[in-house]
Phi, psi and omega in degrees: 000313164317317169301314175291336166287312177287347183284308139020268197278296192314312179320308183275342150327297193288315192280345154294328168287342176284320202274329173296322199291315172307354175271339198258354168302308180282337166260021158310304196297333186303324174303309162335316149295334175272000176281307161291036184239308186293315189296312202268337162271008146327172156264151177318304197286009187245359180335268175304345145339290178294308165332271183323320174311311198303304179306323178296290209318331181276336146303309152001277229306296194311317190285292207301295192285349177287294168310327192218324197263340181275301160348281208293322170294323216232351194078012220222130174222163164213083160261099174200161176283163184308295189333321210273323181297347197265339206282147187088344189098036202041030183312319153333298201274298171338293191315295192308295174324296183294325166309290186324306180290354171264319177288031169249341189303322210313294189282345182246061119322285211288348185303321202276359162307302185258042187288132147112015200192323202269134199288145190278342192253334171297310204285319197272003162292302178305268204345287170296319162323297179314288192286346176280315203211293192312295200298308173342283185317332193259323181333297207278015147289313180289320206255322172240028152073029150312117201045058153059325185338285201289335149321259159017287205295309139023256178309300177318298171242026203068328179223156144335132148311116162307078198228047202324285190254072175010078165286332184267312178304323170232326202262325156323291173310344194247307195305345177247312166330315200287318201334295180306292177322314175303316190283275189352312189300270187127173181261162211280190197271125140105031155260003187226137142229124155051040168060021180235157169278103172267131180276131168235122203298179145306140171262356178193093195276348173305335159266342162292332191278318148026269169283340186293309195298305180300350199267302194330285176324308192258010165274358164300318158290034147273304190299293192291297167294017140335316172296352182059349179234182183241342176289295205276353187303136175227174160281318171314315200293297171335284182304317148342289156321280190315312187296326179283329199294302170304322195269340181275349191306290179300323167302304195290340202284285189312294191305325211267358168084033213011068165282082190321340195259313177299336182282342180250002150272359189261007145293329195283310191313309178292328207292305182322314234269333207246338190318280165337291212263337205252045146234040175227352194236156167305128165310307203292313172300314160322303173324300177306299183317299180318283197331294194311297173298332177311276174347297174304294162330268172338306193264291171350304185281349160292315155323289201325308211292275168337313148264331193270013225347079177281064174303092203243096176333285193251041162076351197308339181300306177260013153285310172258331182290284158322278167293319166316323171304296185309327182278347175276317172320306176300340177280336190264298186318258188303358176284331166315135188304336202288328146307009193083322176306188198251318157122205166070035148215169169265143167295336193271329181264008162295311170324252219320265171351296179318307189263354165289310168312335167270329172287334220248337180316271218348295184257013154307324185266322158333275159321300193296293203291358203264308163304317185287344184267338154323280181306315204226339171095151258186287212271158166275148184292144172339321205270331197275334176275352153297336178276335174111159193304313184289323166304278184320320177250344192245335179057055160185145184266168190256018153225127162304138176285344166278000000 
């Protein structure tokens, strides 16, 4: 019987660590989207730039939370021997992997934002800042009940902040960080004349729809292997994604005029949007939830560019800052039984959760870009962003002139 328990105790050992590790494979593979997603809406001459950001930025990412941001969220470090490290089938390190792809989308959240201006050792400075200690810090409030908050909330308003796959945690969080960057930066040299919005097209939208198609795939492991476990797996959580995926698809396509850069970004808008609730809402609430951020995107990133003059590249402030706000909120709305969800949360601590996440960006990206700009300076000179980013720092463009 003892044999048969431990044969057992190993089966759900192995098979939890095989289910986490495909999740956090796939959403590795999403920076790959977010690198095309930034290539193609770039100017040609900012390409290997984006390219090149996304990658350091995930080794950066990779150093700074291995040493300092997993600590700092979970308490949990592995300066330890391997043998120790190995033990469940190392499900441990697995956990640290997956967790890890979620603290690296944070910079290349803020890279497309701050695409086409930004100096390359300053921004991979913010990285390890960011990712060693501001994302860390809000994580482990959420996610691992760090300093009493989510007790507090509990107790205050019956349930807890709510946030299952982080609309708030990483995707709130990388959109208001880039926010801060972004105003620090200034808009590139010629894009607002004379108080008007000069358009500077995509240079390739097959790549950009690209990237989209690649984050759209992998956010099914972000969402769904969320659960950390194969016991905790739901379908709901699936399905959920998808009907948002669909409902920001149908928004942005309608609001957005069949405009190609707004139609492949308004899955993503839902996708953000569904993340907190969506192993908690009704598919029909999920939809609705999508719908809004597709919609919410669309008029936002025009308001930003247009009126507010925000030179947000790709848009990341209302895409990820915004529908992540709107996606923690929607979890307290549609998460209600009376809505169809499963219930056992609140509006007042999505609210409450939501706009803490938004002060600790806020004033995180403020501090981290607000020093690097003091210290080391933020922008490229005038002359390297006329050549462009990919001449000036990499010294080679991303088409041979033969």
């Amino acid at each position: 019987m003892e044999n048969l328990q431990s044969a057992v105790n190993t089966l759900v050992h192995g098979t939890n660590t095989l289910f986490l590790l495909c999740g956090a494979v796939m959403v590795l593979a999403m920076h790959a989207g977010f690198a095309f997603l930034e290539v193609g809406t770039v100017r040609q001459k900012n390409q290997v730039n984006a390219l090149s950001k996304i990658l350091s930025d995930f080794a950066v990412s990779t150093l700074a939370y291995f040493f300092i941001g997993y600590w700092l969220a979970y308490g949990v470090d592995f300066l330890k021997p391997a043998s120790e490290l190995a033990t469940d089938h190392g499900y441990a390190l697995v956990k640290f992997f997956f967790l890890l792809t979620f603290a690296a989308a944070i910079p290349a959240i803020i890279s497309g934002g701050i695409a086409e201006r930004a100096r390359f050792v300053p921004q991979l400075c913010a990285t390890a800042l960011i990712v060693a200690f501001v994302y860390p810090f809000f994580e482990g409030l959420v996610w691992n009940g760090n300093g009493g908050a989510q007790a507090w909330l509990a107790a205050r308003f019956g349930a807890p902040f709510h946030d299952f796959a982080g609309s708030v945690v990483v995707h709130a969080m990388g959109g208001w960080l880039a926010l801060a960057a972004v105003l620090l930066l200034g808009p590139r040299h010629g894009r607002f004349r004379e108080g008007r919005l000069v358009a500077f097209a995509p240079s390739n939208i097959p790549f950009l729809a690209l990237g989209s198609w690649i984050l759209i795939v992998g956010w099914f492991g972000f969402n769904v292997m969320s659960a950390q476990s194969l016991d905790n797996a739901s379908g709901l959580v699936a399905v959920n994604s998808l009907m948002a995926m669909v409902g920001g698809t149908v928004a942005a396509l309608l609001v957005g005029r069949n405009d190609p850069g707004f139609l492949h970004n308004g899955p993503l808008a839902g996708l953000v949007a569904v993340c907190a609730g969506s192993d908690l809402m009704h598919p029909v609430g999920a939809l609705a939830t999508g719908a809004v951020a597709g919609a919410l995107f669309v008029w936002c990133f025009t308001l930003a560019q247009s009126k507010w003059k925000l030179d947000d590249v790709l848009g990341v402030w209302p895409l990820h800052g915004l529908c992540g706000v709107w996606g923690g909120v929607a979890c307290g709305v549609f998460g209600q039984t009376g809505l169809g969800g499963i219930g056992g949360v609140s509006l007042a601590s999505q609210v409450v959760g939501s706009v803490a996440g938004v002060l600790v960006a806020l004033l995180g990206g403020f501090g981290v870009y607000g020093l690097l700009k003091l210290a080391l300076g933020l922008r490229l000179s005038q002359e390297q962003e006329y050549y462009g980013a990919d001449l000036s720092l990499h010294k080679i463009g991303a088409v041979n002139p033969d």
